[in-house]
Tab-separated table of C-alpha atoms in Angstrom:
chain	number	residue	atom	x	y	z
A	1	UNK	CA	0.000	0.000	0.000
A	2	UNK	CA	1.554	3.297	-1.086
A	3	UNK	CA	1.834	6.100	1.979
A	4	UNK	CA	0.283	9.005	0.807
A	5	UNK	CA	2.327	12.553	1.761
A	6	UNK	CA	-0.211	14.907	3.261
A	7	UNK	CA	0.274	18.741	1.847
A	8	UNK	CA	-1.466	22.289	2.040
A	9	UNK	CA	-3.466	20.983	-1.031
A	10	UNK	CA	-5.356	18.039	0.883
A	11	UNK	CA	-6.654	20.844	3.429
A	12	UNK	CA	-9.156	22.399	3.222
A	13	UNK	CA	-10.218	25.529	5.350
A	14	UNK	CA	-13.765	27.003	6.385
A	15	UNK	CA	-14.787	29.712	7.286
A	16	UNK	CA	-15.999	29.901	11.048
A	17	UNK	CA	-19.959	30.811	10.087
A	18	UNK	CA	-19.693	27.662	7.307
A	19	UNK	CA	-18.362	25.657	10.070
A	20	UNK	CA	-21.485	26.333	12.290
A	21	UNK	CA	-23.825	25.451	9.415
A	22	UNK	CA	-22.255	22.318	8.705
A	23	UNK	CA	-21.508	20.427	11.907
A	24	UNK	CA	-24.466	22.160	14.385
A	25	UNK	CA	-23.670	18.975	16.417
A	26	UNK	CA	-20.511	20.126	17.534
A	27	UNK	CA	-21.975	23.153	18.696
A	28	UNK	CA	-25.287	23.094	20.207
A	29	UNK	CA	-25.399	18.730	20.155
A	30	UNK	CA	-27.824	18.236	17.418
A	31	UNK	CA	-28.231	18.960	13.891
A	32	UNK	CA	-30.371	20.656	10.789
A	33	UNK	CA	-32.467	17.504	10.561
A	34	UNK	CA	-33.292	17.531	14.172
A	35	UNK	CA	-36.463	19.320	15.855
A	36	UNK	CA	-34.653	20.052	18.783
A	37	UNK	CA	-32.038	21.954	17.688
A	38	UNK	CA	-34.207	25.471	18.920
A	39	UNK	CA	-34.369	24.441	22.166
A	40	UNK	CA	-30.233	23.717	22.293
A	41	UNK	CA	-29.841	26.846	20.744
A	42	UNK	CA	-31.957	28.470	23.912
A	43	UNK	CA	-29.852	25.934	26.305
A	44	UNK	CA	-26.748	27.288	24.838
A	45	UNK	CA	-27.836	31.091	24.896
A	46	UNK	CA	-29.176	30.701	28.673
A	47	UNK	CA	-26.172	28.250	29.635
A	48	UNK	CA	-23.822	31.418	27.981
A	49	UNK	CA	-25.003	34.145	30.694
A	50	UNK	CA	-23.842	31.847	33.645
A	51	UNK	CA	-20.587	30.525	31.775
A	52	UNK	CA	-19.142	33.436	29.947
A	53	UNK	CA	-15.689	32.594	28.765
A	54	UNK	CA	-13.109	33.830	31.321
A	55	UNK	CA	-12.477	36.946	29.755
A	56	UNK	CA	-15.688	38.381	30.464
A	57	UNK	CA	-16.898	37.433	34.196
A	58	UNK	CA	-16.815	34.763	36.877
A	59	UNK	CA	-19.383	31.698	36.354
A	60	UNK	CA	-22.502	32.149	37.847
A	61	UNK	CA	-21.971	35.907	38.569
A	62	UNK	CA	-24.209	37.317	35.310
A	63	UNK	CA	-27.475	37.868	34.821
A	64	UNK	CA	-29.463	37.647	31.594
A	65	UNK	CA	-32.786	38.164	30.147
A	66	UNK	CA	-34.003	35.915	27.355
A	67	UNK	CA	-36.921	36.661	25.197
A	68	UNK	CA	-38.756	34.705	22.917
A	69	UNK	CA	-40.157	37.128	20.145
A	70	UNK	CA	-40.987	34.151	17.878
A	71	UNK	CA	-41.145	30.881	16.719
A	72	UNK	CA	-37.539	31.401	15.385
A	73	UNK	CA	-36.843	35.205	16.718
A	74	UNK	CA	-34.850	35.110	20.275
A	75	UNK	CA	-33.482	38.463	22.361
A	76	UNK	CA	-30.956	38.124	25.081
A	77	UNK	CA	-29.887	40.742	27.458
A	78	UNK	CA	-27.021	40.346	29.581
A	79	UNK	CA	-26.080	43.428	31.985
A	80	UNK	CA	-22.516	42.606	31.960
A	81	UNK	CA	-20.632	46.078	30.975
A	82	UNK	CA	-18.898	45.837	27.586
A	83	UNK	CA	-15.405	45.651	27.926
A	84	UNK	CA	-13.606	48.731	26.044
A	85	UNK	CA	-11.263	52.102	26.106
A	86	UNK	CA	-12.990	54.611	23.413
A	87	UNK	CA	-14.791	51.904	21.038
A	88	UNK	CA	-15.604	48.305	21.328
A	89	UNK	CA	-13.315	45.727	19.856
A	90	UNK	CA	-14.395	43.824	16.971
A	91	UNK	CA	-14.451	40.339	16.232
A	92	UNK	CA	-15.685	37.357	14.118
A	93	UNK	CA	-15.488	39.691	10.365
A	94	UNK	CA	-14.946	43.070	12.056
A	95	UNK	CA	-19.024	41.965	14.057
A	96	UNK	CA	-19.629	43.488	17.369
A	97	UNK	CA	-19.450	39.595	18.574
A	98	UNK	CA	-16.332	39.423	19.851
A	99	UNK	CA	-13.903	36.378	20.271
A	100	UNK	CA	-15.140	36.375	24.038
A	101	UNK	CA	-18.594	35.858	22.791
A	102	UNK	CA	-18.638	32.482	20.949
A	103	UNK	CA	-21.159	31.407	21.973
A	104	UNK	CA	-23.462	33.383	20.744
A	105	UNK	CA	-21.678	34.044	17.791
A	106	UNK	CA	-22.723	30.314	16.624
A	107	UNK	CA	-25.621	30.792	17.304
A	108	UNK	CA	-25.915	34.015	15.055
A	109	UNK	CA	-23.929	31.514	12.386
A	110	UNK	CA	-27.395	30.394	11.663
A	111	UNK	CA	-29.499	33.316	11.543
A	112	UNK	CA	-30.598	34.792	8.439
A	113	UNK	CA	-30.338	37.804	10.956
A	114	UNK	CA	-28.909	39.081	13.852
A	115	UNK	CA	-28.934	42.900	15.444
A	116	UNK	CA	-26.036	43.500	17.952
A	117	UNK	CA	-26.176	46.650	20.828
A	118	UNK	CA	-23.315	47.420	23.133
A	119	UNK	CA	-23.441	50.228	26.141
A	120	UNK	CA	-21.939	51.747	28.771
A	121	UNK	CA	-20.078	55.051	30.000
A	122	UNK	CA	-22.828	56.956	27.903
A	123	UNK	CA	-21.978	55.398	24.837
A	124	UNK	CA	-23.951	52.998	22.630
A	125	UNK	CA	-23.075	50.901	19.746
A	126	UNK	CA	-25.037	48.922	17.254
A	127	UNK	CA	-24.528	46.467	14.439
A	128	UNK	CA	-27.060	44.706	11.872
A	129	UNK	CA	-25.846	41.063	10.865
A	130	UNK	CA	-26.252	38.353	7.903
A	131	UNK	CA	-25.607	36.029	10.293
A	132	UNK	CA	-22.330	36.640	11.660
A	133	UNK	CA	-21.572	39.059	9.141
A	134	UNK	CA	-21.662	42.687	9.306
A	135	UNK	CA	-24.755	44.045	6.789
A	136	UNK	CA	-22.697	47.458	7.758
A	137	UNK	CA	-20.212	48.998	9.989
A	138	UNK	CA	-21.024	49.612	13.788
A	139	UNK	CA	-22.890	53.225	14.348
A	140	UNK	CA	-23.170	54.914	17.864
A	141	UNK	CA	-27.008	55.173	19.160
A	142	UNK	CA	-28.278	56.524	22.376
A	143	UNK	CA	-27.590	54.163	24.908
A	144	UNK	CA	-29.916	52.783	27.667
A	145	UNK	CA	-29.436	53.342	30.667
A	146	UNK	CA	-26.719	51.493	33.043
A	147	UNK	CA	-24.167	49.315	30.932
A	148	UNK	CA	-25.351	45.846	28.901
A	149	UNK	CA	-25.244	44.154	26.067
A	150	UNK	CA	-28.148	43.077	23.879
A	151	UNK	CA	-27.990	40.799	20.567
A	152	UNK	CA	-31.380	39.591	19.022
A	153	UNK	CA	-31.416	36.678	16.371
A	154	UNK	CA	-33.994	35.912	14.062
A	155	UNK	CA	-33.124	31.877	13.040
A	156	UNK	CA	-32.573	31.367	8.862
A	157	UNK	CA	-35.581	29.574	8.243
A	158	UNK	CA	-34.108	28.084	5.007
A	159	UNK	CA	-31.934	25.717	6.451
A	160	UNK	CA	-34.271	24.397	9.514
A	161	UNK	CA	-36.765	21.802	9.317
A	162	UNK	CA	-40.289	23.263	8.415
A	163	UNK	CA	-41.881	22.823	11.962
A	164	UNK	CA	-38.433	23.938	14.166
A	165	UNK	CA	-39.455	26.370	16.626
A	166	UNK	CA	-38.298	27.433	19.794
A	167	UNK	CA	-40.210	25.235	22.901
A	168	UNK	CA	-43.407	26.441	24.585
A	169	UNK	CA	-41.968	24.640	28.078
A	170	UNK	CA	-38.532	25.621	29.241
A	171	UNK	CA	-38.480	22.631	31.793
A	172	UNK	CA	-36.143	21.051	29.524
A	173	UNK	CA	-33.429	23.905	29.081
A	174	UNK	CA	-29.924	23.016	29.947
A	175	UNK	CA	-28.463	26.070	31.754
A	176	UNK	CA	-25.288	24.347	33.058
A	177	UNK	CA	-24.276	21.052	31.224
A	178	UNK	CA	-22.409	18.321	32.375
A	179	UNK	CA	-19.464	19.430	33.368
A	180	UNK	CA	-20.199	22.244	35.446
A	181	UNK	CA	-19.227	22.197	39.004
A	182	UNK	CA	-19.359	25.589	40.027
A	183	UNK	CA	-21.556	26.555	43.186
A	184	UNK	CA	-24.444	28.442	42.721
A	185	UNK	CA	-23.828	32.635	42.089
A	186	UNK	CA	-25.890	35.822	42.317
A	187	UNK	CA	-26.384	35.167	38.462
A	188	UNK	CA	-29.385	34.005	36.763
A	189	UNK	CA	-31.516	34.075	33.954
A	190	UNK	CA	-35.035	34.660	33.013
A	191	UNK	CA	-36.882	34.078	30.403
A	192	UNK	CA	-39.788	35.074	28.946
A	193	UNK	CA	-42.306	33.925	25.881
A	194	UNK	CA	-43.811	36.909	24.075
A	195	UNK	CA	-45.657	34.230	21.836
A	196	UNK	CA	-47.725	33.454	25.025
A	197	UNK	CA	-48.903	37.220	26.079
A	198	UNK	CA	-49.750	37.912	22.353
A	199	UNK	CA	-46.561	39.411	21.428
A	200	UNK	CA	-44.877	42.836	22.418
């Protein structure tokens, strides 16, 4: 049997956003084919706020607001301060959604859109999405008050099963996973269903 020399030509490299799209399962456990992949995608959202990478806060110190706008629409609040000088930092393709944000940067991987705001010290910063990509570059708005971060995704509905939506019982969201050991914090996250009151 003739060894076969491995070389740049026999690799071949994706883009992070194509990378999302094409192996959910290592992501968010499931994939396009399955019904359930919604309710990961609210797991990993919720279990995001309580396990931000390292960079951002302690485990189990944040606290988060989820909304569900839609069958396939999500908002999520966190009232962590952004972390910047004079301007945020940008990450995945110059987004808003930086590095420390992963999470929910797959997430917006497979969104036909996602809307990204950013304040504190005054200052307020927005960005509209193609999934993870910017539609445009970041403009300042007036921010809310206090300091927070809010990014809300509306799921591409072209590459999900016909009858995915997000679950009308949240009994079943995974806010920790099995490897967290971590005592309980003063973070926590709510979550509400706008489909039940009628909408906003």
């Amino acid at each position: 049997m003739a060894n076969h020399e491995y070389t740049a030509a026999d690799i071949t490299v994706i883009e992070f956003d194509e990378s999302v799209r094409k192996r959910p399962g290592m992501y968010f456990r499931v994939g396009l084919d399955n019904p359930r992949l919604p309710t990961e995608i609210l797991s990993t959202v919720a279990s995001h706020i309580l396990h931000p990478t390292a960079g951002v806060a302690e485990s189990h110190t944040l606290s988060g607001l989820i909304e569900v706008l839609g069958d396939l629409r999500l908002r999520v609040t966190l009232d962590e301060p952004p972390a910047w000088q004079d301007t945020p930092a940008l990450g995945y393709y110059d987004s808003l959604l930086g590095f420390n944000w992963w999470s929910l940067a797959t997430v917006a991987a497979l969104c036909e859109r996602t809307s990204v705001e950013m304040w504190r010290d005054g200052q307020g910063f927005r960005q509209e999405l193609a999934g993870i990509r910017p539609l445009a570059a970041v403009e300042r708005f007036d921010p809310y008050p206090g300091s927070g971060m809010r990014v809300t995704f509306m799921l591409d509905v072209g590459i999900l099963l016909p009858e995915a939506a997000f679950p009308a019982e949240f009994e079943g969201i995974d806010m920790h996973g099995e490897y967290c050991t971590q005592e309980p914090g003063p973070g926590y996250v709510t979550i509400r269903d706008h489909r039940q009151a009628g909408g906003l």
